[in-house]
C-alpha cells in the first residue's frame, strides 16, 4: 500500500442485486446466473457477492470476514481480536481449490461481539459509544494498522465474498451456491489500473452496509477528507469505499433517512431546488449546504444494501446505466436489463430510474412501520 | 534634467517620443499627474522629465497618434548580482531623505508562485468530461458556519428541516471583491465595485474607510469592515452590510497598520470616516482592544450583538508562519468566515521592506489552515476565503481545490478598471483615476463603465471555472472544494508538497 493516501482506482463494472421482500432465502445460484450475464462489463480482475441472512445461527454476532496476505498478519490480527472482542465461533471461509486461481489470501471468519467487561472499562473512561461505533473502530484499526490484513465484511447475519477473477470463478471458489440469502448483490469489475488485489474487489462493506458500484467518483478527494473528520480512514485503494462510509455516517450516525441520504449523495440541481415548494426547498438547500462535501460527483450507479433494504442510486446526471424491475415480492436492480431477465424472464414492471432518484426496496415487515414514517415521504 | 540630486538622477523609465508622429496636442501633458511631460511654448515642442516617470503608461495609452513608447531605461549600473539597481537607488533615496521606503500594490519579488507549480486534472475515457454549454455546471457558494449534521423532523410523513442555521451568504460565483477602502480608492471605483457585485450576485468589501451614504443601497452585496482605526464604524454602518469583517491583518503589510495622509481626507471622506478634514487617518498596528484570542472573541460577539446575530462575521488575517493555529483559535472564537491574505496581496501604501519580506504565500497558508481545521474537526464551523495574488480563474480553481470556499480578488479587480501596477498608489496621483481622490483624476473612472468591466471579468472567470470543472467531470463546485486529488505538483520539493497535500505530477 502506498504511503500517499490518494489511492483510487478507476474501473468500469457490472452490478446486479435483488431483494426477496418476504425475507425468504434464495439460492446463490440465482445471483450467479444474473451476474454472469454481463461478461462484457468485467475483465476478470475482480468480482464479488454480498449475501444477507446467511448466518442465522450467529445472527446476534458481528460476522468478521478477514483476508490475510501472510501468517504474520493473521497472528497479529487474531491476537488483536482476542484482546478486544469475544469470539463465539471462528473458522476458515469455505472455498474450493481451483486450477484457475493460483494465488489467494488466507480467508477466515469470526463471529464476535465486543467484550462486556471491556465495554464497562471503556464506558468508565468515556470511550464507549455503542457497539456499532466500537466495531467501526475495530475495522478501521485492523485495516490501517495491520499490514496484510483486511476486513472484507463486518455486519450481522451477512457476509461479503470477493476476490480477483471472473464472477463465475469467484462463485465457484467461495461455493456461493451453498448459501441461501434474502438479499444478494454481485459485482463484476473492469479495472484499468488494478493492483490485482483481492481487497480491491467489490462489494465494500462496513457493519451491515454493502456497496457495489459502477463508476468513478471524481469527488473522491474531498469525500475522503470529509470522512476523515469523522474518523473514517480510507485504506482500500478504491473510491467505492467512501460510499460505504458516507452511508454509515449519514444514515446510522446522523440519523438521516435513506432517501435524504441519497439526496445528499446525489442532490438535485440548484435550479430544481429553487422551483420546489417549502418545506422541501429549505430542506434540500440545507442538505446541499451541510453535506456538499458528501456529494458524489462523476458517473456512477451503485447498489447499497443493509439487513432490511436494497437501494439503487445513480449520479445526478445519470452517466452510468441502472435498471430496476419488480416481480411479485422480489425487486431487482442491475446495470443491464439482460441480467434481470436472465433470472426473472417476465417481471411485472421494468424501468430505468431517473438521475439522482433512488430506488428503495425494503423487507415487507420493515416497510410497515419505520419505513412508512421515514421513507415514503413525498421527496 | 541635469543638476539634480543623485537620488533623482536615475529614473526607472525612459520615454521615446516619435517626432514623426507627435502632433503636439499635449494629451500626454494633461494625462500625466506626475509632471513628466512639459510643453515649451517658445519652441512649440514637448519635452519630458523622465526621472519623474512611474511607468503607468497612461500617456502612451492615450496618445492619439501612438507617438509615445515607455520603456525601462536602458541606462544601467555595472552588473552586480548582489547589488541590483533597486538596492542602489533605494540607498540613494534614503540617504537623501532619512525616510522609510514606501510602495504600493503587492509583493513583486521573485518568490515562488505555487499556483504555477500546480497542475489540474481532466477526465479521459473512464469518466466523461461535461460540457458546461450543454449541461448544468454549478458554482453556487455559501459562506458561514454550518452544523456537522442536520436534524430533520417528520410532519405527517413529510420531512422538514429542524436545524436552525446561523446566517449564511449565498454567492453566484466563488468570488468576492477584496477590501479596498474609500479613500485609498475613490467613490467612483467603489460604485463600480458595488454595482458589479450586485450584477454578479457576489459581494464587495468596504475596506476600513466606512461606507459612503450613496452606497447603502448596495447593502446586501456589501461586507462592511471593522479595522483597528474603527473609521466610519457606527450602528447603521454595521447593519448596512450583509456581513461584517474584522480586519486583523493584511497580506501586503502583516503586523503593521495603515496611514491615509491628511491631504487625501477631503470633505466626503472626512464625513464617511468620521474624522476631521485634512487630518491623517492612522490605523494602529494592532486593534487596541485585541491583545489576545479571547479579546477577539469579545469583538466578534460585540459585532454579532450589534447586528442581532443576523450577519456572519469574517475575520481577516495576513498569512503568516503560524496561520494554522491562529485560524483554529479564530474559529473557536466564533468567526464564521476566515480570510487569509497572502503576501502577494495588494495595498494602497506599505513600507517596501515589509511588503517585500514579511508574510508567506497564501497557497501554503491555505493548505495548512484547511488541514488543521479538518484535523480538529471544525472545518464545517467556518468558511475559508483566500486573498493575495489571485491572477486568473485557474488560480481560483486551484485555491478551491486546496480547500478555499471562495476567493477575494483585489488587484485583479483594479486591473480590470485600468490599473497598470505602477505601484505608486500611495502618492494619491493615480493617473488612471483609481487610487486618487483628486476630482480631476477620479473622473477618469466612470462608475458604470467600471461596473461593466468588473462584471465582465467575473463572468469570464465564471465561464472558465465551469470549463475547468467540466473537464474534470465535476458539475458542482463543492466537489472540487478541498479535492486535492485534482492537483499535481511540478518542480516542488517534497516538503512543499507535504504542506500542500498534493502528489507529484505523474505519481
mmCIF file of C-alpha atoms in Angstrom, chain A:
data_model
loop_
_atom_site.group_PDB
_atom_site.id
_atom_site.type_symbol
_atom_site.label_atom_id
_atom_site.label_comp_id
_atom_site.label_asym_id
_atom_site.label_seq_id
_atom_site.Cartn_x
_atom_site.Cartn_y
_atom_site.Cartn_z
ATOM 1 C CA UNK A 1 0.000 0.000 0.000
ATOM 2 C CA UNK A 2 1.277 3.391 -0.904
ATOM 3 C CA UNK A 3 2.034 5.878 1.840
ATOM 4 C CA UNK A 4 0.175 8.502 -0.167
ATOM 5 C CA UNK A 5 -3.437 8.292 0.844
ATOM 6 C CA UNK A 6 -4.710 9.240 -2.550
ATOM 7 C CA UNK A 7 -5.054 5.743 -3.921
ATOM 8 C CA UNK A 8 -8.110 5.469 -6.043
ATOM 9 C CA UNK A 9 -8.579 3.048 -8.832
ATOM 10 C CA UNK A 10 -10.620 3.537 -11.888
ATOM 11 C CA UNK A 11 -12.981 0.981 -13.234
ATOM 12 C CA UNK A 12 -15.997 0.216 -15.311
ATOM 13 C CA UNK A 13 -18.233 -2.508 -13.977
ATOM 14 C CA UNK A 14 -21.415 -4.517 -13.948
ATOM 15 C CA UNK A 15 -23.655 -4.941 -10.951
ATOM 16 C CA UNK A 16 -26.830 -6.736 -10.003
ATOM 17 C CA UNK A 17 -28.827 -7.239 -6.834
ATOM 18 C CA UNK A 18 -32.214 -8.396 -5.656
ATOM 19 C CA UNK A 19 -34.298 -8.432 -2.526
ATOM 20 C CA UNK A 20 -36.906 -11.035 -1.631
ATOM 21 C CA UNK A 21 -39.236 -8.747 0.328
ATOM 22 C CA UNK A 22 -40.772 -11.510 2.471
ATOM 23 C CA UNK A 23 -37.281 -12.373 3.665
ATOM 24 C CA UNK A 24 -37.241 -15.843 2.093
ATOM 25 C CA UNK A 25 -33.890 -17.298 1.187
ATOM 26 C CA UNK A 26 -32.908 -17.507 -2.477
ATOM 27 C CA UNK A 27 -30.087 -19.777 -3.524
ATOM 28 C CA UNK A 28 -26.785 -18.229 -4.624
ATOM 29 C CA UNK A 29 -27.116 -19.961 -7.983
ATOM 30 C CA UNK A 30 -29.635 -17.300 -8.977
ATOM 31 C CA UNK A 31 -27.345 -14.318 -8.459
ATOM 32 C CA UNK A 32 -24.534 -16.201 -10.221
ATOM 33 C CA UNK A 33 -26.696 -16.595 -13.338
ATOM 34 C CA UNK A 34 -27.520 -12.892 -13.316
ATOM 35 C CA UNK A 35 -24.024 -11.507 -12.873
ATOM 36 C CA UNK A 36 -22.551 -13.952 -15.388
ATOM 37 C CA UNK A 37 -24.901 -12.498 -17.956
ATOM 38 C CA UNK A 38 -22.840 -9.296 -18.122
ATOM 39 C CA UNK A 39 -19.474 -10.649 -19.229
ATOM 40 C CA UNK A 40 -18.694 -7.569 -21.292
ATOM 41 C CA UNK A 41 -18.671 -5.491 -18.122
ATOM 42 C CA UNK A 42 -15.840 -7.320 -16.411
ATOM 43 C CA UNK A 43 -12.301 -8.298 -17.304
ATOM 44 C CA UNK A 44 -11.600 -10.952 -14.719
ATOM 45 C CA UNK A 45 -9.773 -8.648 -12.353
ATOM 46 C CA UNK A 46 -12.379 -8.615 -9.629
ATOM 47 C CA UNK A 47 -15.763 -9.954 -8.664
ATOM 48 C CA UNK A 48 -17.739 -10.417 -5.505
ATOM 49 C CA UNK A 49 -21.003 -11.119 -3.749
ATOM 50 C CA UNK A 50 -22.791 -9.880 -0.656
ATOM 51 C CA UNK A 51 -25.414 -12.080 0.969
ATOM 52 C CA UNK A 52 -27.853 -11.284 3.787
ATOM 53 C CA UNK A 53 -29.451 -13.828 6.071
ATOM 54 C CA UNK A 54 -26.720 -16.435 5.685
ATOM 55 C CA UNK A 55 -25.693 -16.853 9.322
ATOM 56 C CA UNK A 56 -28.982 -17.309 11.194
ATOM 57 C CA UNK A 57 -27.287 -19.415 13.883
ATOM 58 C CA UNK A 58 -24.964 -16.493 14.731
ATOM 59 C CA UNK A 59 -27.274 -13.606 13.902
ATOM 60 C CA UNK A 60 -26.568 -11.844 17.207
ATOM 61 C CA UNK A 61 -22.856 -11.667 16.398
ATOM 62 C CA UNK A 62 -20.882 -9.484 14.037
ATOM 63 C CA UNK A 63 -19.538 -11.728 11.294
ATOM 64 C CA UNK A 64 -15.992 -10.572 10.554
ATOM 65 C CA UNK A 65 -14.727 -11.826 7.206
ATOM 66 C CA UNK A 66 -10.966 -11.426 7.147
ATOM 67 C CA UNK A 67 -8.420 -11.657 4.380
ATOM 68 C CA UNK A 68 -4.742 -12.182 5.231
ATOM 69 C CA UNK A 69 -1.777 -11.867 2.948
ATOM 70 C CA UNK A 70 0.551 -13.732 5.301
ATOM 71 C CA UNK A 71 0.769 -15.559 8.613
ATOM 72 C CA UNK A 72 2.184 -12.558 10.430
ATOM 73 C CA UNK A 73 -0.903 -10.515 9.579
ATOM 74 C CA UNK A 74 -3.075 -13.429 10.659
ATOM 75 C CA UNK A 75 -1.463 -13.888 14.025
ATOM 76 C CA UNK A 76 -1.338 -10.142 14.745
ATOM 77 C CA UNK A 77 -4.988 -9.747 13.831
ATOM 78 C CA UNK A 78 -6.114 -12.751 15.817
ATOM 79 C CA UNK A 79 -4.385 -11.536 18.914
ATOM 80 C CA UNK A 80 -5.929 -8.092 18.378
ATOM 81 C CA UNK A 81 -9.345 -9.718 18.007
ATOM 82 C CA UNK A 82 -8.854 -11.876 21.110
ATOM 83 C CA UNK A 83 -7.852 -8.810 23.049
ATOM 84 C CA UNK A 84 -10.826 -6.682 22.085
ATOM 85 C CA UNK A 85 -13.673 -8.992 21.155
ATOM 86 C CA UNK A 86 -15.486 -12.006 22.420
ATOM 87 C CA UNK A 87 -15.250 -14.680 19.712
ATOM 88 C CA UNK A 88 -18.244 -17.020 19.689
ATOM 89 C CA UNK A 89 -17.028 -19.063 16.768
ATOM 90 C CA UNK A 90 -14.325 -18.920 14.124
ATOM 91 C CA UNK A 91 -13.495 -20.903 11.042
ATOM 92 C CA UNK A 92 -11.937 -20.827 7.634
ATOM 93 C CA UNK A 93 -14.225 -19.353 4.991
ATOM 94 C CA UNK A 94 -15.125 -22.425 2.909
ATOM 95 C CA UNK A 95 -13.593 -22.389 -0.542
ATOM 96 C CA UNK A 96 -12.642 -24.719 -3.359
ATOM 97 C CA UNK A 97 -9.170 -25.089 -4.794
ATOM 98 C CA UNK A 98 -9.436 -24.181 -8.434
ATOM 99 C CA UNK A 99 -6.712 -24.538 -11.040
ATOM 100 C CA UNK A 100 -7.654 -21.115 -12.435
ATOM 101 C CA UNK A 101 -7.000 -19.384 -9.119
ATOM 102 C CA UNK A 102 -3.348 -19.792 -8.449
ATOM 103 C CA UNK A 103 -2.969 -17.473 -5.513
ATOM 104 C CA UNK A 104 -5.378 -16.314 -2.914
ATOM 105 C CA UNK A 105 -5.128 -14.809 0.552
ATOM 106 C CA UNK A 106 -5.934 -16.737 3.714
ATOM 107 C CA UNK A 107 -9.619 -16.372 4.451
ATOM 108 C CA UNK A 108 -11.186 -16.664 7.868
ATOM 109 C CA UNK A 109 -14.418 -15.597 9.524
ATOM 110 C CA UNK A 110 -15.099 -14.780 13.151
ATOM 111 C CA UNK A 111 -18.446 -14.363 14.884
ATOM 112 C CA UNK A 112 -17.821 -11.776 17.547
ATOM 113 C CA UNK A 113 -19.242 -9.205 19.885
ATOM 114 C CA UNK A 114 -17.490 -6.534 21.945
ATOM 115 C CA UNK A 115 -16.318 -7.873 25.289
ATOM 116 C CA UNK A 116 -18.751 -6.928 28.034
ATOM 117 C CA UNK A 117 -16.057 -6.277 30.608
ATOM 118 C CA UNK A 118 -14.135 -4.165 28.153
ATOM 119 C CA UNK A 119 -17.197 -2.107 27.448
ATOM 120 C CA UNK A 120 -17.570 -1.290 31.117
ATOM 121 C CA UNK A 121 -13.940 -0.284 31.417
ATOM 122 C CA UNK A 122 -14.238 1.910 28.359
ATOM 123 C CA UNK A 123 -17.510 3.341 29.489
ATOM 124 C CA UNK A 124 -15.748 4.487 32.642
ATOM 125 C CA UNK A 125 -13.132 6.242 30.506
ATOM 126 C CA UNK A 126 -15.756 7.811 28.311
ATOM 127 C CA UNK A 127 -14.654 5.896 25.257
ATOM 128 C CA UNK A 128 -17.637 3.684 24.775
ATOM 129 C CA UNK A 129 -20.023 4.926 22.140
ATOM 130 C CA UNK A 130 -22.121 1.893 21.379
ATOM 131 C CA UNK A 131 -21.405 -1.482 19.828
ATOM 132 C CA UNK A 132 -21.622 -0.331 16.220
ATOM 133 C CA UNK A 133 -19.191 2.528 16.695
ATOM 134 C CA UNK A 134 -16.893 0.213 18.545
ATOM 135 C CA UNK A 135 -16.936 -2.254 15.661
ATOM 136 C CA UNK A 136 -16.230 0.538 13.182
ATOM 137 C CA UNK A 137 -13.139 1.403 15.180
ATOM 138 C CA UNK A 138 -12.061 -2.236 15.271
ATOM 139 C CA UNK A 139 -12.398 -2.469 11.479
ATOM 140 C CA UNK A 140 -10.544 0.817 10.929
ATOM 141 C CA UNK A 141 -7.744 -0.265 13.234
ATOM 142 C CA UNK A 142 -7.221 -3.627 11.536
ATOM 143 C CA UNK A 143 -7.295 -2.107 8.065
ATOM 144 C CA UNK A 144 -4.980 0.740 8.937
ATOM 145 C CA UNK A 145 -2.554 -0.708 11.370
ATOM 146 C CA UNK A 146 -2.034 -4.342 10.495
ATOM 147 C CA UNK A 147 -0.278 -4.638 7.144
ATOM 148 C CA UNK A 148 -1.600 -7.510 5.075
ATOM 149 C CA UNK A 149 -4.885 -7.863 6.981
ATOM 150 C CA UNK A 150 -8.198 -6.650 5.571
ATOM 151 C CA UNK A 151 -11.707 -6.813 6.873
ATOM 152 C CA UNK A 152 -13.930 -7.900 3.985
ATOM 153 C CA UNK A 153 -17.183 -7.541 5.907
ATOM 154 C CA UNK A 154 -18.289 -6.912 9.473
ATOM 155 C CA UNK A 155 -22.110 -6.978 9.663
ATOM 156 C CA UNK A 156 -24.505 -9.267 11.473
ATOM 157 C CA UNK A 157 -26.038 -12.213 9.636
ATOM 158 C CA UNK A 158 -24.395 -11.160 6.374
ATOM 159 C CA UNK A 159 -21.140 -11.584 4.577
ATOM 160 C CA UNK A 160 -19.159 -10.471 1.569
ATOM 161 C CA UNK A 161 -17.162 -12.813 -0.677
ATOM 162 C CA UNK A 162 -14.814 -11.273 -3.185
ATOM 163 C CA UNK A 163 -11.540 -11.631 -4.987
ATOM 164 C CA UNK A 164 -9.626 -11.407 -8.232
ATOM 165 C CA UNK A 165 -11.263 -13.369 -11.029
ATOM 166 C CA UNK A 166 -14.402 -13.530 -13.139
ATOM 167 C CA UNK A 167 -17.671 -13.753 -11.192
ATOM 168 C CA UNK A 168 -18.175 -17.424 -12.119
ATOM 169 C CA UNK A 169 -14.701 -18.205 -10.770
ATOM 170 C CA UNK A 170 -15.341 -16.347 -7.543
ATOM 171 C CA UNK A 171 -18.715 -18.026 -7.164
ATOM 172 C CA UNK A 172 -17.087 -21.400 -7.652
ATOM 173 C CA UNK A 173 -14.215 -20.560 -5.348
ATOM 174 C CA UNK A 174 -16.397 -19.316 -2.497
ATOM 175 C CA UNK A 175 -19.100 -22.014 -3.022
ATOM 176 C CA UNK A 176 -21.700 -19.287 -3.378
ATOM 177 C CA UNK A 177 -24.289 -21.912 -4.356
ATOM 178 C CA UNK A 178 -24.064 -23.234 -0.770
ATOM 179 C CA UNK A 179 -25.705 -20.098 0.626
ATOM 180 C CA UNK A 180 -29.340 -19.014 0.685
ATOM 181 C CA UNK A 181 -29.972 -15.293 1.212
ATOM 182 C CA UNK A 182 -32.988 -12.999 1.000
ATOM 183 C CA UNK A 183 -30.837 -10.205 -0.341
ATOM 184 C CA UNK A 184 -27.989 -10.646 -2.802
ATOM 185 C CA UNK A 185 -25.741 -8.218 -4.597
ATOM 186 C CA UNK A 186 -22.997 -9.083 -7.049
ATOM 187 C CA UNK A 187 -20.354 -7.270 -8.986
ATOM 188 C CA UNK A 188 -18.015 -7.828 -11.906
ATOM 189 C CA UNK A 189 -15.177 -5.442 -12.398
ATOM 190 C CA UNK A 190 -13.262 -3.899 -15.295
ATOM 191 C CA UNK A 191 -10.437 -2.060 -13.606
ATOM 192 C CA UNK A 192 -8.000 -0.074 -15.668
ATOM 193 C CA UNK A 193 -5.173 0.198 -13.184
ATOM 194 C CA UNK A 194 -5.669 -2.549 -10.702
ATOM 195 C CA UNK A 195 -3.034 -3.721 -8.317
ATOM 196 C CA UNK A 196 -4.709 -7.138 -8.743
ATOM 197 C CA UNK A 197 -5.566 -7.106 -5.082
ATOM 198 C CA UNK A 198 -8.348 -9.156 -3.523
ATOM 199 C CA UNK A 199 -9.309 -6.395 -1.127
ATOM 200 C CA UNK A 200 -9.941 -4.082 -4.070
ATOM 201 C CA UNK A 201 -12.864 -6.109 -5.443
ATOM 202 C CA UNK A 202 -16.469 -5.206 -4.642
ATOM 203 C CA UNK A 203 -18.610 -5.259 -2.540
ATOM 204 C CA UNK A 204 -17.247 -2.841 0.028
ATOM 205 C CA UNK A 205 -18.745 -3.017 3.430
ATOM 206 C CA UNK A 206 -18.879 -1.543 6.883
ATOM 207 C CA UNK A 207 -21.097 -3.095 9.538
ATOM 208 C CA UNK A 208 -24.099 -4.413 7.602
ATOM 209 C CA UNK A 209 -23.735 -1.905 4.764
ATOM 210 C CA UNK A 210 -22.519 -3.322 1.496
ATOM 211 C CA UNK A 211 -21.918 -1.432 -1.696
ATOM 212 C CA UNK A 212 -21.390 -2.462 -5.269
ATOM 213 C CA UNK A 213 -20.501 0.335 -7.567
ATOM 214 C CA UNK A 214 -20.016 1.041 -11.226
ATOM 215 C CA UNK A 215 -18.318 4.298 -11.927
ATOM 216 C CA UNK A 216 -15.698 6.732 -10.960
ATOM 217 C CA UNK A 217 -16.114 9.165 -8.141
ATOM 218 C CA UNK A 218 -14.491 12.391 -9.277
ATOM 219 C CA UNK A 219 -15.164 13.976 -5.908
ATOM 220 C CA UNK A 220 -13.264 11.198 -4.122
ATOM 221 C CA UNK A 221 -10.525 13.569 -2.904
ATOM 222 C CA UNK A 222 -12.915 15.689 -0.869
ATOM 223 C CA UNK A 223 -15.232 12.825 0.115
ATOM 224 C CA UNK A 224 -12.227 11.117 1.673
ATOM 225 C CA UNK A 225 -11.034 14.227 3.502
ATOM 226 C CA UNK A 226 -14.564 14.913 4.723
ATOM 227 C CA UNK A 227 -14.845 11.391 6.146
ATOM 228 C CA UNK A 228 -11.504 11.738 7.897
ATOM 229 C CA UNK A 229 -13.030 14.497 10.006
ATOM 230 C CA UNK A 230 -15.460 11.918 11.340
ATOM 231 C CA UNK A 231 -12.873 9.221 11.999
ATOM 232 C CA UNK A 232 -13.182 7.170 8.797
ATOM 233 C CA UNK A 233 -9.928 6.331 7.059
ATOM 234 C CA UNK A 234 -9.868 5.083 3.503
ATOM 235 C CA UNK A 235 -7.353 2.282 3.181
ATOM 236 C CA UNK A 236 -8.676 0.049 0.443
ATOM 237 C CA UNK A 237 -7.332 1.924 -2.585
ATOM 238 C CA UNK A 238 -10.704 2.425 -4.173
ATOM 239 C CA UNK A 239 -13.241 5.191 -4.429
ATOM 240 C CA UNK A 240 -16.151 2.885 -3.616
ATOM 241 C CA UNK A 241 -15.010 2.738 -0.033
ATOM 242 C CA UNK A 242 -16.115 6.341 0.530
ATOM 243 C CA UNK A 243 -19.684 5.438 -0.401
ATOM 244 C CA UNK A 244 -19.847 2.811 2.329
ATOM 245 C CA UNK A 245 -18.519 5.194 4.941
ATOM 246 C CA UNK A 246 -20.703 8.094 3.787
ATOM 247 C CA UNK A 247 -23.805 5.945 4.142
ATOM 248 C CA UNK A 248 -22.739 4.846 7.591
ATOM 249 C CA UNK A 249 -22.124 8.458 8.601
ATOM 250 C CA UNK A 250 -25.302 9.949 7.144
ATOM 251 C CA UNK A 251 -27.760 7.196 7.978
ATOM 252 C CA UNK A 252 -26.509 5.481 11.096
ATOM 253 C CA UNK A 253 -24.677 8.323 12.819
ATOM 254 C CA UNK A 254 -26.529 11.428 11.619
ATOM 255 C CA UNK A 255 -29.895 9.694 11.504
ATOM 256 C CA UNK A 256 -30.920 10.750 8.008
ATOM 257 C CA UNK A 257 -33.437 8.551 6.216
ATOM 258 C CA UNK A 258 -32.117 6.598 3.250
ATOM 259 C CA UNK A 259 -33.972 8.881 0.907
ATOM 260 C CA UNK A 260 -32.429 12.009 2.393
ATOM 261 C CA UNK A 261 -29.005 10.380 2.466
ATOM 262 C CA UNK A 262 -29.412 9.625 -1.241
ATOM 263 C CA UNK A 263 -30.298 13.257 -1.748
ATOM 264 C CA UNK A 264 -27.058 14.285 -0.052
ATOM 265 C CA UNK A 265 -25.028 11.924 -2.244
ATOM 266 C CA UNK A 266 -26.805 12.774 -5.480
ATOM 267 C CA UNK A 267 -28.633 16.048 -4.891
ATOM 268 C CA UNK A 268 -30.988 17.914 -7.211
ATOM 269 C CA UNK A 269 -29.634 20.832 -9.209
ATOM 270 C CA UNK A 270 -29.988 24.304 -7.711
ATOM 271 C CA UNK A 271 -32.360 25.307 -10.470
ATOM 272 C CA UNK A 272 -34.618 22.407 -9.455
ATOM 273 C CA UNK A 273 -34.348 23.267 -5.781
ATOM 274 C CA UNK A 274 -35.268 26.883 -6.439
ATOM 275 C CA UNK A 275 -38.532 25.717 -8.021
ATOM 276 C CA UNK A 276 -39.509 23.436 -5.124
ATOM 277 C CA UNK A 277 -42.227 24.359 -2.632
ATOM 278 C CA UNK A 278 -41.451 24.716 1.070
ATOM 279 C CA UNK A 279 -40.583 22.847 3.239
ATOM 280 C CA UNK A 280 -38.900 20.726 0.592
ATOM 281 C CA UNK A 281 -36.847 23.620 -0.711
ATOM 282 C CA UNK A 282 -35.452 24.595 2.662
ATOM 283 C CA UNK A 283 -34.535 21.019 3.419
ATOM 284 C CA UNK A 284 -32.808 20.489 0.066
ATOM 285 C CA UNK A 285 -30.871 23.708 0.430
ATOM 286 C CA UNK A 286 -29.758 22.712 3.893
ATOM 287 C CA UNK A 287 -28.680 19.279 2.715
ATOM 288 C CA UNK A 288 -26.550 20.762 -0.035
ATOM 289 C CA UNK A 289 -25.061 23.366 2.286
ATOM 290 C CA UNK A 290 -24.189 20.936 5.065
ATOM 291 C CA UNK A 291 -23.360 17.877 3.008
ATOM 292 C CA UNK A 292 -21.658 19.472 -0.002
ATOM 293 C CA UNK A 293 -18.500 17.502 0.746
ATOM 294 C CA UNK A 294 -20.500 14.258 0.695
ATOM 295 C CA UNK A 295 -21.853 14.867 -2.811
ATOM 296 C CA UNK A 296 -20.691 12.055 -5.094
ATOM 297 C CA UNK A 297 -19.702 13.664 -8.346
ATOM 298 C CA UNK A 298 -18.865 11.835 -11.520
ATOM 299 C CA UNK A 299 -20.532 8.911 -13.219
ATOM 300 C CA UNK A 300 -21.885 6.168 -11.009
ATOM 301 C CA UNK A 301 -24.551 3.603 -10.439
ATOM 302 C CA UNK A 302 -24.497 1.990 -7.021
ATOM 303 C CA UNK A 303 -26.459 -0.617 -5.167
ATOM 304 C CA UNK A 304 -26.249 -0.482 -1.427
ATOM 305 C CA UNK A 305 -27.809 -2.861 0.960
ATOM 306 C CA UNK A 306 -28.291 -3.333 4.654
ATOM 307 C CA UNK A 307 -30.094 -6.071 6.509
ATOM 308 C CA UNK A 308 -33.539 -4.808 5.569
ATOM 309 C CA UNK A 309 -33.238 -2.954 2.298
ATOM 310 C CA UNK A 310 -31.699 -2.663 -1.117
ATOM 311 C CA UNK A 311 -31.196 0.790 -2.618
ATOM 312 C CA UNK A 312 -30.165 1.709 -6.157
ATOM 313 C CA UNK A 313 -28.839 5.167 -6.947
ATOM 314 C CA UNK A 314 -27.469 6.968 -9.978
ATOM 315 C CA UNK A 315 -25.342 10.085 -10.220
ATOM 316 C CA UNK A 316 -27.184 13.351 -10.638
ATOM 317 C CA UNK A 317 -26.993 13.354 -14.428
ATOM 318 C CA UNK A 318 -27.171 9.570 -14.952
ATOM 319 C CA UNK A 319 -23.878 8.835 -16.617
ATOM 320 C CA UNK A 320 -23.978 5.089 -15.849
ATOM 321 C CA UNK A 321 -26.738 2.571 -16.527
ATOM 322 C CA UNK A 322 -29.146 1.289 -13.904
ATOM 323 C CA UNK A 323 -32.341 -0.686 -14.495
ATOM 324 C CA UNK A 324 -34.888 -1.784 -11.910
ATOM 325 C CA UNK A 325 -37.663 -4.369 -12.022
ATOM 326 C CA UNK A 326 -40.375 -5.751 -9.787
ATOM 327 C CA UNK A 327 -41.843 -9.234 -9.926
ATOM 328 C CA UNK A 328 -44.227 -10.174 -7.142
ATOM 329 C CA UNK A 329 -42.369 -9.768 -3.865
ATOM 330 C CA UNK A 330 -38.960 -9.502 -5.482
ATOM 331 C CA UNK A 331 -37.196 -6.309 -6.513
ATOM 332 C CA UNK A 332 -34.286 -6.452 -8.960
ATOM 333 C CA UNK A 333 -31.697 -3.871 -9.906
ATOM 334 C CA UNK A 334 -28.872 -4.241 -12.418
ATOM 335 C CA UNK A 335 -26.620 -2.474 -14.869
ATOM 336 C CA UNK A 336 -28.429 -4.201 -17.722
ATOM 337 C CA UNK A 337 -31.929 -5.454 -18.191
ATOM 338 C CA UNK A 338 -30.496 -8.691 -19.570
ATOM 339 C CA UNK A 339 -29.125 -9.585 -16.142
ATOM 340 C CA UNK A 340 -32.603 -9.224 -14.658
ATOM 341 C CA UNK A 341 -34.324 -11.105 -17.477
ATOM 342 C CA UNK A 342 -31.842 -13.949 -17.058
ATOM 343 C CA UNK A 343 -33.306 -14.726 -13.640
ATOM 344 C CA UNK A 344 -36.747 -13.177 -13.967
ATOM 345 C CA UNK A 345 -37.958 -13.505 -17.555
ATOM 346 C CA UNK A 346 -41.351 -11.851 -17.007
ATOM 347 C CA UNK A 347 -41.140 -9.025 -14.468
ATOM 348 C CA UNK A 348 -44.298 -7.082 -13.617
ATOM 349 C CA UNK A 349 -42.560 -3.842 -14.300
ATOM 350 C CA UNK A 350 -39.153 -2.771 -15.643
ATOM 351 C CA UNK A 351 -37.911 0.782 -15.637
ATOM 352 C CA UNK A 352 -34.799 2.950 -15.787
ATOM 353 C CA UNK A 353 -34.662 5.097 -12.640
ATOM 354 C CA UNK A 354 -34.045 8.789 -13.267
ATOM 355 C CA UNK A 355 -30.803 10.548 -12.429
ATOM 356 C CA UNK A 356 -30.417 11.028 -8.700
ATOM 357 C CA UNK A 357 -33.741 9.356 -7.840
ATOM 358 C CA UNK A 358 -33.146 6.411 -5.533
ATOM 359 C CA UNK A 359 -34.987 3.119 -5.817
ATOM 360 C CA UNK A 360 -35.556 1.891 -2.281
ATOM 361 C CA UNK A 361 -36.773 -1.658 -1.727
ATOM 362 C CA UNK A 362 -37.411 -2.826 1.816
ATOM 363 C CA UNK A 363 -38.434 -6.008 3.556
ATOM 364 C CA UNK A 364 -42.207 -6.087 3.932
ATOM 365 C CA UNK A 365 -42.167 -6.370 7.700
ATOM 366 C CA UNK A 366 -39.871 -3.376 7.848
ATOM 367 C CA UNK A 367 -41.806 -1.197 5.433
ATOM 368 C CA UNK A 368 -44.899 -1.379 7.531
ATOM 369 C CA UNK A 369 -43.527 0.552 10.470
ATOM 370 C CA UNK A 370 -40.360 2.591 10.368
ATOM 371 C CA UNK A 371 -40.065 2.995 6.643
ATOM 372 C CA UNK A 372 -43.541 4.378 6.255
ATOM 373 C CA UNK A 373 -42.645 7.197 8.522
ATOM 374 C CA UNK A 374 -39.226 7.998 7.133
ATOM 375 C CA UNK A 375 -39.009 6.795 3.598
ATOM 376 C CA UNK A 376 -42.368 7.279 1.998
ATOM 377 C CA UNK A 377 -42.083 10.984 2.284
ATOM 378 C CA UNK A 378 -43.068 12.911 -0.762
ATOM 379 C CA UNK A 379 -39.459 13.827 -1.540
#
